[in-house]
Amino acid sequence: MPFVRVTAGKINNTITSPHPVTLFAEVKHGFAAVLGANVTAVIEPETGDPLTLTLLDDGAGADVTKGDGVYSVYLFRFTNNGRHTMKMFAEWTNTTSLKPPQSNPALYVPGYIENDTINMNPPRPVYKDKSTNEMFSRVLFLGSFKVTNVSHNSSDEDGFPPCKINDLEAKMENEHVVLFWTAPGDDYDQGAASHYDIRISVNPFILRQHVSRALAINASYIKPKNAGSRETFIFRLGNRTADQGIITYIAICSIDKNEQRSEISNLVHVTSPRFREEDTSHAYTTTVEKNSTTTVLIAAAFAVCLCFAIGTGVYGWRKCYKITNQTTDSGSLLKYSITKEAQNNTKCQSEEICLQ
């Protein structure tokens, strides 16, 4: 039956402070990686208190790959010169599990085309982590080494920037971008950083070579957690970077209290979703309906105004026509009266002449 074994990398016989040293320990159960174990390193100087460090397998800081059974940490802070001894402890926890090795590392091909026919291969096997009930406790002695160039104020100096973020992830949720990463420390992977600097660009070269030219995202309200904790940040892309189908690249770096910056993290990208055809048709139909409604309202208002103008004109014309008729009739009556009176006068004069 395989058993749990712990192996660790050797360190130099002499360490010059303040240069950091990477400690790592590999925990295996046969060929399977042991995940979720509690791995610590204890460094004991000749005089003074021992230093205890926790090694992590989270893919951040000194650890290169997450979940491979290799636990790592940076060692850089010493209080005394002289000889130091170091030993490793690995213990079982309630979250300890086994990750079996991949049986076939070849690239999986989902299918192939033969005679214009698509033939699908069997589904790719999924390897799941298996929990282990085998409780274990291992101690590994790594010997001693000599530390030099330690000053009395070295423990109070902040000469190390935060470590690089290696596990940045991003995904789109509706119109927002969700970021995930493991928090770095104030000094490499120990402590807590002061704040984060998040940059986005449509050109990955700018983030690689000229990150200060990239667009900055306001992340001032994020309070960094202790090293090894998971961080989450949500923001919305602006109008310039939220065009349909545009790929936006994202990077992040951490800054400590002395404004020392870490290296730029791994780049991730998101793509703003394009409108589906039915969404576009619906939007077009809605626009046409709105335009049609507006046109009908304008035409109705124009017709009402035209009818009002015509009605006002007809009413004025009829009124003027009535007054004109009344004037004409009065003039005719007056003329008729004058003519009648003149005829009577003439008749009277004729009768007088005849009488005379």
Coordinates of C-alpha atoms in Angstrom, one line a residue:
M1 CA 0.0 0.0 0.0
P2 CA 1.4 3.5 -0.9
F3 CA 2.0 5.8 2.0
V4 CA 2.2 9.6 2.4
R5 CA 5.7 10.9 1.9
V6 CA 7.1 14.5 2.1
T7 CA 10.1 15.7 0.2
A8 CA 11.5 19.2 0.3
G9 CA 14.0 21.2 -1.8
K10 CA 17.4 21.8 -0.5
I11 CA 18.6 25.3 0.3
N12 CA 22.1 26.8 0.2
N13 CA 24.4 26.4 3.2
T14 CA 24.7 30.2 3.4
I15 CA 21.9 32.7 3.0
T16 CA 22.7 36.4 2.7
S17 CA 20.0 38.7 4.1
P18 CA 17.8 40.2 2.8
H19 CA 17.7 38.0 -0.3
P20 CA 14.6 35.8 -0.3
V21 CA 14.7 32.1 -0.4
T22 CA 11.9 29.8 -1.7
L23 CA 10.9 26.9 0.5
F24 CA 8.8 24.1 -0.9
A25 CA 7.6 20.7 0.1
E26 CA 5.9 18.0 -2.0
V27 CA 3.3 15.8 -0.4
K28 CA 2.4 12.7 -2.2
H29 CA 0.4 9.5 -1.6
G30 CA 2.0 7.1 -4.0
F31 CA 1.7 9.0 -7.3
A32 CA -1.4 11.0 -6.2
A33 CA -1.0 14.6 -5.0
V34 CA -2.2 15.3 -1.5
L35 CA -4.3 18.5 -1.4
G36 CA -5.5 20.5 1.6
A37 CA -2.8 19.3 4.0
N38 CA -1.4 21.6 6.7
V39 CA 2.3 22.1 5.9
T40 CA 4.5 24.4 8.1
A41 CA 8.2 25.1 8.3
V42 CA 9.9 26.0 11.6
I43 CA 13.2 27.8 11.5
E44 CA 15.1 27.9 14.8
P45 CA 18.1 30.2 15.3
E46 CA 20.9 29.6 17.8
T47 CA 19.4 32.4 20.0
G48 CA 16.0 33.9 20.0
D49 CA 12.5 32.7 19.1
P50 CA 11.8 30.3 16.2
L51 CA 10.1 31.5 13.0
T52 CA 7.0 29.5 11.8
L53 CA 5.8 29.8 8.2
T54 CA 2.8 28.2 6.5
L55 CA 3.4 26.7 3.1
L56 CA 0.4 26.9 0.6
D57 CA -0.5 25.2 -2.6
D58 CA -2.7 28.0 -4.0
G59 CA -0.8 29.0 -7.1
A60 CA 0.0 32.5 -5.6
G61 CA 3.2 34.0 -4.3
A62 CA 6.0 31.5 -4.3
D63 CA 3.7 28.6 -5.4
V64 CA 3.8 28.1 -9.2
T65 CA 0.9 25.7 -9.9
K66 CA -2.3 25.4 -7.8
G67 CA -3.4 21.9 -6.7
D68 CA -0.2 19.9 -7.7
G69 CA 0.7 18.8 -4.2
V70 CA 3.7 21.2 -4.0
Y71 CA 3.5 23.7 -1.1
S72 CA 5.6 26.8 -1.2
V73 CA 6.5 30.0 0.8
Y74 CA 9.1 32.8 0.7
L75 CA 11.7 33.0 3.5
F76 CA 13.4 36.4 3.8
R77 CA 13.0 37.8 7.3
F78 CA 15.7 36.9 9.8
T79 CA 16.4 38.4 13.2
N80 CA 19.8 37.0 14.0
N81 CA 23.0 36.0 12.2
G82 CA 24.5 32.6 12.6
R83 CA 23.4 29.0 12.3
H84 CA 19.7 28.1 11.8
T85 CA 18.0 24.7 11.7
M86 CA 14.8 24.0 9.7
K87 CA 12.2 21.2 9.8
M88 CA 9.0 20.6 7.9
F89 CA 5.6 19.4 9.3
A90 CA 2.8 17.9 7.2
E91 CA -0.5 17.0 8.8
W92 CA -3.8 15.6 7.7
T93 CA -6.9 17.9 8.0
N94 CA -10.6 17.5 7.4
T95 CA -10.2 19.0 3.9
T96 CA -7.4 16.7 2.8
S97 CA -8.0 15.0 -0.5
L98 CA -6.1 13.0 -3.1
K99 CA -5.7 14.1 -6.7
P100 CA -4.9 11.1 -8.9
P101 CA -2.4 11.6 -11.7
Q102 CA -3.6 12.0 -15.2
S103 CA -3.3 8.7 -16.9
N104 CA -3.0 10.0 -20.5
P105 CA -1.4 13.5 -20.9
A106 CA -2.1 13.5 -24.6
L107 CA -4.2 16.3 -26.1
Y108 CA -7.9 15.3 -26.2
V109 CA -9.5 15.5 -29.6
P110 CA -13.4 15.6 -29.4
G111 CA -13.9 14.2 -32.9
Y112 CA -12.7 13.8 -36.5
I113 CA -14.1 14.1 -40.0
E114 CA -14.1 11.1 -42.4
N115 CA -15.8 11.1 -45.8
D116 CA -17.5 14.4 -44.9
T117 CA -18.9 12.8 -41.8
I118 CA -18.2 14.0 -38.3
N119 CA -17.3 11.1 -36.0
M120 CA -17.2 11.9 -32.3
N121 CA -14.7 10.3 -29.9
P122 CA -15.7 9.1 -26.4
P123 CA -16.0 11.8 -23.8
R124 CA -12.8 12.9 -22.1
P125 CA -12.5 11.1 -18.7
V126 CA -12.9 13.4 -15.7
Y127 CA -10.6 12.9 -12.7
K128 CA -12.2 13.8 -9.4
D129 CA -10.3 14.5 -6.2
K130 CA -10.9 11.7 -3.7
S131 CA -11.1 12.3 0.0
T132 CA -8.8 10.3 2.2
N133 CA -9.6 9.1 5.7
E134 CA -6.0 8.1 6.3
M135 CA -4.7 10.4 9.0
F136 CA -1.0 11.2 8.8
S137 CA 1.6 13.3 10.4
R138 CA 5.1 13.7 8.9
V139 CA 8.2 15.5 10.1
L140 CA 11.1 16.2 7.8
F141 CA 14.5 17.6 9.0
L142 CA 16.3 19.7 6.5
G143 CA 19.5 20.3 8.4
S144 CA 21.1 23.7 9.1
F145 CA 22.3 26.7 7.2
K146 CA 24.1 30.0 8.0
V147 CA 22.6 33.4 7.8
T148 CA 24.7 36.5 7.3
N149 CA 24.3 40.3 6.8
V150 CA 21.3 40.7 9.2
S151 CA 21.1 44.2 10.6
H152 CA 19.3 45.2 13.8
N153 CA 16.8 47.3 11.8
S154 CA 16.2 44.7 9.1
S155 CA 13.1 43.4 10.7
D156 CA 11.5 46.9 10.7
E157 CA 12.4 47.7 7.1
D158 CA 10.0 47.2 4.2
G159 CA 12.3 46.3 1.4
F160 CA 10.1 43.8 -0.4
P161 CA 7.2 44.5 -2.7
P162 CA 4.1 42.4 -2.9
C163 CA 4.4 39.2 -4.9
K164 CA 3.0 38.8 -8.4
I165 CA -0.6 37.7 -8.8
N166 CA -0.6 34.6 -11.0
D167 CA -4.2 33.3 -10.8
L168 CA -6.3 36.3 -12.0
E169 CA -9.6 35.1 -13.5
A170 CA -12.4 37.1 -15.2
K171 CA -15.9 36.4 -16.5
M172 CA -18.8 38.4 -17.8
E173 CA -22.1 38.5 -16.0
N174 CA -24.7 40.5 -17.9
E175 CA -22.9 43.8 -18.5
H176 CA -20.4 43.5 -15.6
V177 CA -16.9 42.0 -15.3
V178 CA -16.2 39.8 -12.3
L179 CA -12.6 39.3 -11.3
F180 CA -11.1 36.7 -8.9
W181 CA -7.6 36.3 -7.6
T182 CA -5.6 35.3 -4.5
A183 CA -4.5 38.2 -2.3
P184 CA -0.8 38.8 -2.1
G185 CA 1.0 40.2 0.9
D186 CA 2.7 43.4 1.9
D187 CA 6.1 41.7 1.7
Y188 CA 5.9 39.0 -1.0
D189 CA 3.3 36.5 0.3
Q190 CA 3.2 37.7 3.9
G191 CA 1.0 40.3 5.5
A192 CA -1.6 42.3 3.5
A193 CA -1.1 44.8 0.6
S194 CA -2.3 48.4 0.8
H195 CA -4.3 48.7 -2.4
Y196 CA -4.7 47.4 -5.9
D197 CA -4.2 48.9 -9.4
I198 CA -6.5 47.5 -12.0
R199 CA -5.9 48.4 -15.7
I200 CA -7.8 47.5 -18.9
S201 CA -6.9 47.9 -22.6
V202 CA -7.9 46.5 -25.9
N203 CA -4.2 46.1 -26.7
P204 CA -2.4 43.5 -24.6
F205 CA 1.0 45.0 -25.5
I206 CA 0.1 48.2 -23.6
L207 CA -0.5 46.2 -20.4
R208 CA 2.7 44.3 -20.9
Q209 CA 5.1 47.1 -21.7
H210 CA 3.3 50.4 -20.9
V211 CA 0.8 49.6 -18.1
S212 CA 0.6 53.3 -17.0
R213 CA -1.0 54.2 -20.3
A214 CA -3.8 51.8 -19.9
L215 CA -7.2 52.8 -18.6
A216 CA -7.4 52.6 -14.7
I217 CA -10.4 51.1 -12.9
N218 CA -11.4 52.7 -9.6
A219 CA -10.7 50.1 -7.0
S220 CA -10.0 52.5 -4.1
Y221 CA -12.8 51.1 -2.0
I222 CA -11.2 47.5 -1.9
K223 CA -9.5 46.7 1.3
P224 CA -7.0 44.0 0.5
K225 CA -7.2 40.8 2.6
N226 CA -4.4 38.9 4.1
A227 CA -2.1 36.9 1.8
G228 CA -3.7 33.7 0.6
S229 CA -7.3 34.9 0.8
R230 CA -9.6 35.0 -2.2
E231 CA -10.5 38.4 -3.6
T232 CA -13.5 39.3 -5.8
F233 CA -14.1 42.6 -7.6
I234 CA -17.0 43.6 -9.9
F235 CA -17.0 46.6 -12.3
R236 CA -18.8 47.7 -15.4
L237 CA -17.1 48.4 -18.7
G238 CA -17.3 52.0 -20.0
N239 CA -18.9 52.9 -23.3
R240 CA -15.6 53.0 -25.1
T241 CA -14.7 49.5 -24.2
A242 CA -18.2 47.9 -24.1
D243 CA -18.7 47.8 -27.9
Q244 CA -20.2 44.6 -29.2
G245 CA -17.6 41.9 -29.7
I246 CA -14.6 44.0 -28.5
I247 CA -12.0 42.0 -26.5
T248 CA -10.9 43.8 -23.4
Y249 CA -7.7 42.7 -21.6
I250 CA -7.3 43.1 -17.9
A251 CA -4.3 43.1 -15.5
I252 CA -3.8 43.9 -11.9
C253 CA -0.9 44.7 -9.6
S254 CA -0.7 45.2 -5.8
I255 CA 0.9 48.1 -4.0
D256 CA 2.2 48.1 -0.4
K257 CA 2.1 50.9 2.2
N258 CA 5.5 52.2 0.9
E259 CA 4.1 52.4 -2.7
Q260 CA 6.2 49.5 -3.8
R261 CA 4.5 47.8 -6.8
S262 CA 4.3 44.1 -7.6
E263 CA 4.9 42.8 -11.1
I264 CA 1.9 42.8 -13.5
S265 CA -0.3 39.8 -13.1
N266 CA -1.3 37.3 -15.8
L267 CA -3.5 38.8 -18.4
V268 CA -7.1 37.8 -18.8
H269 CA -9.7 39.0 -21.3
V270 CA -13.4 39.3 -21.6
T271 CA -15.6 39.8 -24.7
S272 CA -18.8 41.9 -24.5
P273 CA -21.6 39.8 -26.0
R274 CA -23.1 40.7 -29.3
F275 CA -26.8 41.2 -29.8
R276 CA -28.6 38.2 -31.0
E277 CA -30.6 38.4 -34.3
E278 CA -33.9 38.3 -32.5
D279 CA -32.8 41.0 -30.1
T280 CA -31.8 43.2 -33.0
S281 CA -35.1 42.5 -34.8
H282 CA -37.1 43.3 -31.7
A283 CA -35.1 46.5 -31.3
Y284 CA -35.7 47.4 -34.9
T285 CA -39.5 46.7 -34.6
T286 CA -39.7 48.7 -31.5
T287 CA -38.0 51.6 -33.2
V288 CA -40.3 51.4 -36.3
E289 CA -43.4 51.3 -34.0
K290 CA -42.2 54.3 -32.1
N291 CA -41.4 56.2 -35.4
S292 CA -44.8 55.2 -36.8
T293 CA -46.6 56.4 -33.7
T294 CA -44.8 59.7 -33.8
T295 CA -45.6 60.1 -37.5
V296 CA -49.3 59.5 -36.9
L297 CA -49.4 62.0 -34.1
I298 CA -47.8 64.6 -36.2
A299 CA -50.2 64.0 -39.1
A300 CA -53.2 64.2 -36.8
A301 CA -52.0 67.4 -35.2
F302 CA -51.4 68.9 -38.7
A303 CA -54.9 67.8 -39.9
V304 CA -56.5 69.4 -36.8
C305 CA -54.6 72.7 -37.4
L306 CA -55.6 72.6 -41.1
C307 CA -59.3 72.0 -40.3
F308 CA -59.2 74.8 -37.8
A309 CA -57.6 77.2 -40.3
I310 CA -60.2 76.3 -43.0
G311 CA -63.1 76.6 -40.6
T312 CA -61.9 80.0 -39.4
G313 CA -61.5 81.1 -43.1
V314 CA -65.0 80.0 -44.1
Y315 CA -66.6 81.6 -41.1
G316 CA -64.8 84.9 -41.8
W317 CA -65.8 84.7 -45.5
R318 CA -69.5 84.1 -44.7
K319 CA -69.6 86.9 -42.3
C320 CA -68.1 89.3 -44.8
Y321 CA -70.5 88.1 -47.5
K322 CA -73.5 88.7 -45.3
I323 CA -72.4 92.2 -44.5
T324 CA -71.8 92.9 -48.2
N325 CA -75.3 91.7 -49.1
Q326 CA -76.9 93.8 -46.4
T327 CA -75.1 96.9 -47.7
T328 CA -76.1 96.1 -51.3
D329 CA -79.7 95.7 -50.3
S330 CA -79.8 98.9 -48.4
G331 CA -78.3 100.8 -51.3
S332 CA -80.8 99.4 -53.7
L333 CA -83.8 100.4 -51.5
L334 CA -82.4 103.9 -51.1
K335 CA -81.9 104.2 -54.9
Y336 CA -85.4 102.9 -55.5
S337 CA -86.9 105.4 -53.1
I338 CA -85.0 108.3 -54.7
T339 CA -86.1 107.3 -58.1
K340 CA -89.8 106.9 -57.0
E341 CA -89.7 110.3 -55.4
A342 CA -88.3 111.9 -58.5
Q343 CA -91.0 110.3 -60.7
N344 CA -93.7 111.6 -58.4
N345 CA -92.3 115.1 -58.5
T346 CA -92.2 115.0 -62.3
K347 CA -95.7 113.7 -62.4
C348 CA -96.9 116.6 -60.1
Q349 CA -95.1 119.2 -62.2
S350 CA -96.8 117.8 -65.4
E351 CA -100.2 118.0 -63.8
E352 CA -99.6 121.6 -62.8
I353 CA -98.5 122.5 -66.2
C354 CA -101.6 120.8 -67.6
L355 CA -103.8 122.6 -65.2
Q356 CA -102.2 125.9 -66.1

